[in-house]
Amino acid sequence: MPAVLTLNSGSSSIKFAVYVPGSGGLDEIASGQVDALGPAAKLILKTRDEKTSTEIGEADHVAGLRAVLNALRPVLGETHIAGVGHRIVHGGTKYAEPIRLDETLLEELDELSHLAPLHQPPNLTGVRAAMTAFPDAIQVGCFDTGFHRGHPFENDTYALPKRFYEEGIRRYGFHGLSYDYVSGYVEEHHPDLKDARIIIAHLGNGCSMCCVKGRAPIASTLGFSSMDGLPMGTRCGQLDPGVVFHLMAQGMTADEVHMLLIKEAGLKGMSGISNDMRELLASDSPDAANALSYYVSRIRREIGSLTAANGGLDALVFTGGIGENAWQIRERVCEGMAFFGIAIDPAANEANREIISTGRTKVLVVNTNEQLVIARAIVNLL
Ligand code: ADP
């Protein structure tokens, strides 16, 4: 029985998971990550029996993947890896569905790097490294923008002259693999929500919200880049473009402003403490409190906006590290939202139960699984 490997290659880490066919579809047999790619990389491997952490020394993406392969050998036994699937942030206007990757396609995807300069290059480095480390496996790309390509025009465009839309200045939206998984999970496990008007809040280090009708995408808070909408761990979220021009007129370069907005803003920038929600919830600093108030307020405003875009609201789903665990944030988001049919049971919420609502609008907590979406795509293409 062949196995499939899923990879999420960032600039300094590679997250992976291995699946084999099982009774319920695909079973994860191992997962982990290579952290701190560079002079002192580390491999964390979780199997059904244990979790190990190994220093692997100097490692780039290729060496990191070789270390993964070596560590997986005893887990895999006679099983070989038949397909490797990659999370790729941007498919542009052309690529939405999972696709088999080859060098020609990689060159085309390289040309989209200016649309996602922090993520696309390391994603593609990961693909090339996997082609070297797993030469006999097929390589499959799954796009984070793909899910949103079906948005209606008004949720896909900006109010710019038409030629900019045609040149690709669009609202791409991201976190698509998570939305694909969560909307599929809701369809499977909550048949009462078939074709329902659902808002999904993906709250992790990156944060966004989208609304769907059943599984059909309608609108997303993220647009052209991964900076719009909600404040995130280190990204600013919604910002008047006038601020950018003002800062540049004050002497900051375009690169400095870019770095400010993606690395030094958001929860980290506002609190001056951390981008980690756990630290902010535990802090008694007034700046941390302000950062959390702003965070919650933006989520609540987007619930209003997405409800209007979708013509009503039947369910609100929380996912991502914060959405799945930070009950205090869910409580504050849902507080006083009876006008949207939202009411939650405090005990169910605090226990991170799947159904936490008591009102007309179903409120769910669903653990996302982007790797499984990629694994299923590999199996389909195999
Ligand atoms: P990524 O976007 O990198 O995949 P995650 O989805 O893992 O990130 O989310 C990371 C965020 O989730 C961090 O802000 C972290 O503090 C938060 N988080 C994780 N566990 C908890 C928890 N038990 N309580 C509150 N926040 C949590």
XYZ file of C-alpha atoms and ligand atoms in Angstrom:
409
model
C 0.000 0.000 0.000
C 1.603 3.301 -0.969
C 1.691 6.286 1.373
C 1.314 9.973 0.595
C 3.287 12.811 2.135
C 1.954 16.336 2.604
C 4.268 19.316 2.955
C 3.842 22.911 4.011
C 7.183 24.584 3.265
C 7.790 27.952 4.831
C 10.926 30.056 4.767
C 12.319 28.545 7.971
C 10.264 25.404 8.561
C 8.679 22.444 6.787
C 5.556 20.871 8.276
C 4.706 17.374 7.092
C 2.265 14.512 7.542
C 2.156 10.963 6.161
C -1.076 9.156 5.335
C -1.905 5.599 4.328
C -5.242 4.256 3.122
C -7.327 3.210 6.118
C -10.775 2.011 7.005
C -12.183 5.535 7.184
C -10.367 6.916 4.125
C -6.874 8.095 4.980
C -5.077 7.452 8.267
C -2.280 9.732 9.453
C 0.645 7.555 10.553
C 3.198 10.290 11.217
C 3.520 14.038 11.252
C 5.950 16.693 12.372
C 8.124 19.502 11.259
C 11.654 20.560 10.468
C 12.240 23.792 12.354
C 14.930 26.456 12.102
C 16.181 25.525 8.623
C 19.729 26.893 8.461
C 22.778 26.125 10.609
C 20.959 24.361 13.471
C 17.819 22.690 12.159
C 15.689 20.400 14.289
C 13.346 17.577 13.303
C 10.231 16.850 15.346
C 8.504 13.586 14.491
C 5.225 12.356 15.932
C 4.131 8.784 15.334
C 1.314 6.805 16.905
C 3.723 5.668 19.635
C 6.032 8.575 20.362
C 7.193 12.104 19.761
C 10.908 12.673 19.158
C 13.009 15.756 18.612
C 16.394 15.463 16.845
C 19.042 18.078 16.079
C 19.935 17.668 12.390
C 22.534 20.431 12.136
C 23.031 22.460 8.962
C 20.026 21.871 6.678
C 18.339 23.594 3.746
C 14.996 22.390 2.335
C 16.582 19.405 0.512
C 18.637 18.280 3.529
C 15.629 18.828 5.789
C 13.465 16.603 3.597
C 16.182 13.935 3.456
C 16.197 13.941 7.258
C 12.409 13.540 7.201
C 12.710 10.633 4.780
C 15.373 8.925 6.924
C 13.322 9.385 10.081
C 10.225 8.012 8.339
C 11.954 4.822 7.077
C 11.266 2.746 10.212
C 7.682 4.040 10.299
C 7.077 3.298 6.622
C 8.705 -0.141 6.497
C 7.965 -1.596 3.036
C 5.517 1.204 2.227
C 6.773 3.706 -0.332
C 5.746 7.321 -0.824
C 3.810 7.488 -4.081
C 2.813 11.135 -3.975
C 3.935 14.336 -2.306
C 1.427 17.171 -1.945
C 2.355 20.780 -1.352
C 0.507 23.704 0.140
C 1.096 26.537 -2.325
C -0.150 29.914 -1.346
C -0.919 31.365 -4.774
C -2.399 29.902 -7.925
C -3.177 33.294 -9.481
C -6.258 33.517 -11.683
C -5.385 30.345 -13.589
C -4.964 27.597 -10.999
C -7.616 26.710 -8.466
C -7.814 22.889 -8.423
C -5.009 20.635 -7.177
C -2.606 19.936 -10.016
C 0.371 17.718 -10.814
C 3.523 19.818 -10.713
C 6.442 19.746 -13.129
C 9.285 22.145 -13.827
C 7.334 24.089 -16.500
C 4.449 24.689 -14.118
C 6.846 25.656 -11.315
C 8.326 28.332 -13.564
C 4.814 29.677 -14.155
C 4.111 29.651 -10.408
C 7.462 31.393 -9.819
C 6.066 34.305 -11.807
C 3.314 34.725 -9.185
C 5.892 35.221 -6.412
C 5.417 38.997 -6.449
C 1.805 38.370 -5.325
C 2.964 36.502 -2.200
C 6.653 37.322 -1.760
C 6.984 35.797 1.714
C 5.235 32.505 1.041
C 5.370 31.539 -2.643
C 9.198 31.309 -2.954
C 9.677 28.960 0.050
C 6.631 26.922 -1.071
C 8.256 26.367 -4.464
C 11.672 25.699 -2.915
C 9.919 22.937 -0.973
C 8.491 21.446 -4.178
C 11.887 21.412 -5.882
C 13.473 19.894 -2.785
C 10.793 17.190 -2.728
C 11.395 16.445 -6.420
C 15.030 15.770 -5.491
C 14.319 13.872 -2.269
C 11.392 11.810 -3.669
C 12.184 11.420 -7.407
C 9.736 8.521 -7.899
C 6.717 10.262 -6.368
C 4.231 12.485 -8.164
C 4.229 16.067 -6.887
C 0.878 17.776 -6.393
C 0.200 21.474 -5.736
C -2.821 22.602 -3.677
C -3.542 26.317 -3.717
C -4.633 28.430 -0.756
C -6.274 30.854 -3.173
C -8.110 28.064 -5.029
C -11.183 27.829 -2.795
C -12.040 31.489 -3.338
C -11.830 31.612 -7.124
C -15.582 31.066 -7.320
C -16.485 34.322 -5.555
C -19.053 36.483 -7.337
C -17.457 39.397 -9.223
C -18.305 42.036 -6.602
C -16.388 40.073 -3.976
C -13.469 39.417 -6.334
C -12.715 42.966 -7.418
C -11.556 46.364 -6.190
C -12.996 49.642 -7.438
C -10.118 50.297 -9.822
C -10.147 50.758 -13.585
C -11.053 47.494 -15.300
C -7.585 46.864 -16.700
C -6.203 46.319 -13.178
C -8.743 43.534 -12.589
C -7.735 42.001 -15.893
C -4.070 42.247 -14.889
C -4.829 40.240 -11.745
C -5.391 42.889 -9.063
C -8.163 40.875 -7.390
C -9.404 39.688 -4.039
C -7.781 36.251 -4.026
C -8.458 35.322 -0.416
C -6.268 32.785 1.398
C -6.585 29.932 3.958
C -8.535 28.107 1.239
C -7.385 24.621 2.270
C -8.705 25.240 5.773
C -12.041 26.527 4.423
C -12.265 23.541 2.098
C -11.749 21.157 5.018
C -14.084 22.945 7.439
C -16.946 23.430 4.954
C -16.627 19.753 3.977
C -16.623 18.705 7.642
C -19.746 20.760 8.351
C -21.508 19.292 5.314
C -20.660 15.755 6.446
C -21.341 16.079 10.187
C -24.149 18.662 10.282
C -26.612 17.696 7.544
C -29.054 20.310 8.868
C -26.615 22.912 7.493
C -26.683 21.644 3.911
C -26.580 24.706 1.603
C -26.695 26.935 4.702
C -25.256 30.450 4.987
C -22.105 29.896 7.034
C -19.316 32.159 8.260
C -16.023 30.413 8.986
C -13.483 32.256 11.137
C -9.979 30.858 10.643
C -8.114 32.349 13.592
C -4.484 31.225 13.790
C -1.263 33.156 13.363
C -2.812 34.266 10.113
C -6.487 35.200 10.532
C -9.304 35.530 8.059
C -13.020 34.910 7.748
C -15.068 33.797 4.805
C -18.705 33.105 4.101
C -20.018 30.169 2.129
C -23.388 28.858 0.971
C -23.015 25.187 1.735
C -19.592 24.694 0.206
C -19.808 27.509 -2.349
C -17.458 30.425 -1.583
C -19.080 33.871 -1.445
C -16.643 36.363 0.143
C -13.434 36.554 2.178
C -11.913 39.184 4.458
C -8.531 38.627 2.804
C -7.987 40.177 -0.584
C -5.033 40.761 -2.895
C -2.340 40.089 -0.307
C -2.402 38.338 3.032
C -2.719 41.643 4.954
C -6.363 42.722 4.687
C -9.318 42.126 7.006
C -8.650 40.924 10.537
C -5.563 41.863 12.543
C -3.291 38.813 12.807
C -0.322 37.696 14.891
C 2.022 40.204 13.252
C -0.031 41.546 10.303
C -2.086 44.718 10.452
C -5.354 43.654 8.801
C -7.578 46.363 7.348
C -5.652 49.620 6.834
C -6.440 52.828 4.985
C -3.951 52.919 2.044
C -3.457 56.574 2.958
C -1.381 55.407 5.947
C 1.114 53.778 3.576
C 1.552 56.982 1.555
C 1.859 59.020 4.723
C 4.601 56.773 6.143
C 6.491 56.860 2.844
C 6.202 60.650 2.691
C 7.716 60.647 6.208
C 10.765 58.820 4.836
C 10.090 55.098 5.233
C 10.941 52.988 2.177
C 8.387 50.688 0.555
C 10.223 47.678 2.024
C 10.227 49.182 5.509
C 6.487 49.853 5.363
C 5.874 46.338 4.029
C 7.866 44.791 6.885
C 6.063 46.994 9.424
C 2.678 45.834 8.159
C 3.475 42.130 7.995
C 6.020 41.560 10.780
C 5.606 44.265 13.393
C 1.882 44.980 13.399
C -1.218 43.036 14.494
C -1.429 41.563 17.989
C 2.339 41.779 18.434
C 2.584 45.394 17.374
C -0.438 46.602 19.312
C 0.389 44.759 22.535
C 4.145 45.320 22.379
C 4.328 41.891 24.034
C 3.717 38.974 21.723
C 1.816 37.593 18.758
C 0.905 34.553 20.869
C -2.731 34.608 21.966
C -1.965 32.547 25.086
C 0.475 35.186 26.327
C -1.960 38.010 25.641
C -4.813 36.272 27.446
C -2.548 35.747 30.463
C -1.215 39.303 30.485
C -2.513 42.140 32.659
C -0.966 44.805 30.424
C -3.424 47.497 29.212
C -1.819 47.320 25.748
C -2.526 43.580 25.568
C -6.125 44.327 26.595
C -6.398 46.951 23.848
C -4.989 44.546 21.259
C -7.578 41.926 22.247
C -10.426 44.471 22.206
C -9.483 45.557 18.701
C -9.104 41.910 17.566
C -12.549 40.949 18.866
C -14.145 44.103 17.509
C -12.831 43.464 13.989
C -14.151 39.893 14.040
C -17.584 41.162 15.129
C -17.644 43.798 12.382
C -16.719 41.191 9.776
C -19.554 38.956 10.971
C -21.884 41.808 10.068
C -20.264 42.382 6.700
C -20.155 38.696 5.708
C -23.738 38.111 6.891
C -24.877 40.902 4.591
C -22.769 39.520 1.716
C -24.404 36.100 2.201
C -27.982 37.290 2.725
C -28.218 35.987 6.302
C -26.533 33.703 8.775
C -27.286 30.087 9.748
C -23.971 29.088 11.310
C -20.716 30.539 12.613
C -17.713 28.218 12.764
C -14.484 28.869 14.680
C -11.273 27.159 13.598
C -7.444 27.628 13.714
C -5.291 27.643 16.855
C -7.164 30.590 18.397
C -10.602 29.670 17.065
C -10.288 26.107 18.362
C -8.812 26.893 21.781
C -9.287 30.476 22.926
C -12.781 30.201 24.467
C -12.399 33.713 25.887
C -12.179 35.145 22.362
C -15.200 33.115 21.181
C -17.152 34.306 24.215
C -16.370 37.954 23.508
C -17.099 37.616 19.794
C -20.522 36.070 20.492
C -21.488 38.382 23.353
C -24.574 40.526 22.657
C -25.030 39.057 19.171
C -28.608 37.849 19.752
C -29.674 40.092 16.858
C -27.851 37.574 14.612
C -29.420 34.619 16.440
C -26.080 33.984 18.169
C -26.104 32.745 21.765
C -23.686 30.289 23.325
C -23.554 27.976 26.312
C -20.620 29.147 28.507
C -19.765 25.647 29.759
C -19.776 24.102 26.259
C -17.699 27.027 25.017
C -15.135 26.740 27.800
C -14.810 22.999 27.131
C -14.149 23.654 23.378
C -17.120 21.411 22.482
C -18.044 21.125 18.819
C -21.520 22.653 19.231
C -21.506 25.627 21.603
C -24.695 27.424 20.538
C -28.051 27.686 22.252
C -29.626 30.135 19.775
C -31.057 29.983 16.254
C -27.611 30.343 14.639
C -25.491 27.243 15.108
C -22.054 28.072 16.542
C -19.426 25.368 16.022
C -15.800 24.744 16.953
C -14.110 22.604 14.285
C -10.466 21.540 14.278
C -9.089 22.323 10.845
C -6.920 19.858 8.897
C -5.264 21.393 5.870
C -2.862 18.466 5.506
C -5.754 16.034 5.049
C -7.164 18.173 2.216
C -3.774 17.924 0.490
C -3.539 14.170 1.127
C -6.981 13.611 -0.416
C -5.944 15.655 -3.454
C -2.853 13.490 -3.978
C -4.926 10.315 -3.765
C -7.418 11.713 -6.312
C -4.618 12.524 -8.743
C -2.880 9.188 -8.163
P -0.696 28.874 12.166
O -1.496 29.951 11.499
O 0.768 29.174 12.256
O -1.018 27.472 11.692
P -2.170 28.138 14.559
O -3.442 27.837 13.823
O -1.452 27.015 15.204
O -1.153 28.977 13.695
O -2.551 29.230 15.680
C -1.588 29.825 16.488
C -2.308 30.699 17.486
O -3.193 29.880 18.277
C -1.359 31.391 18.466
O -1.773 32.727 18.664
C -1.579 30.608 19.738
O -1.361 31.396 20.878
C -3.035 30.247 19.636
N -3.366 29.133 20.544
C -2.943 27.857 20.469
N -3.396 27.150 21.538
C -4.105 28.019 22.308
C -4.823 27.917 23.535
N -4.878 26.766 24.210
N -5.441 29.021 24.018
C -5.375 30.190 23.352
N -4.725 30.352 22.180
C -4.093 29.295 21.672
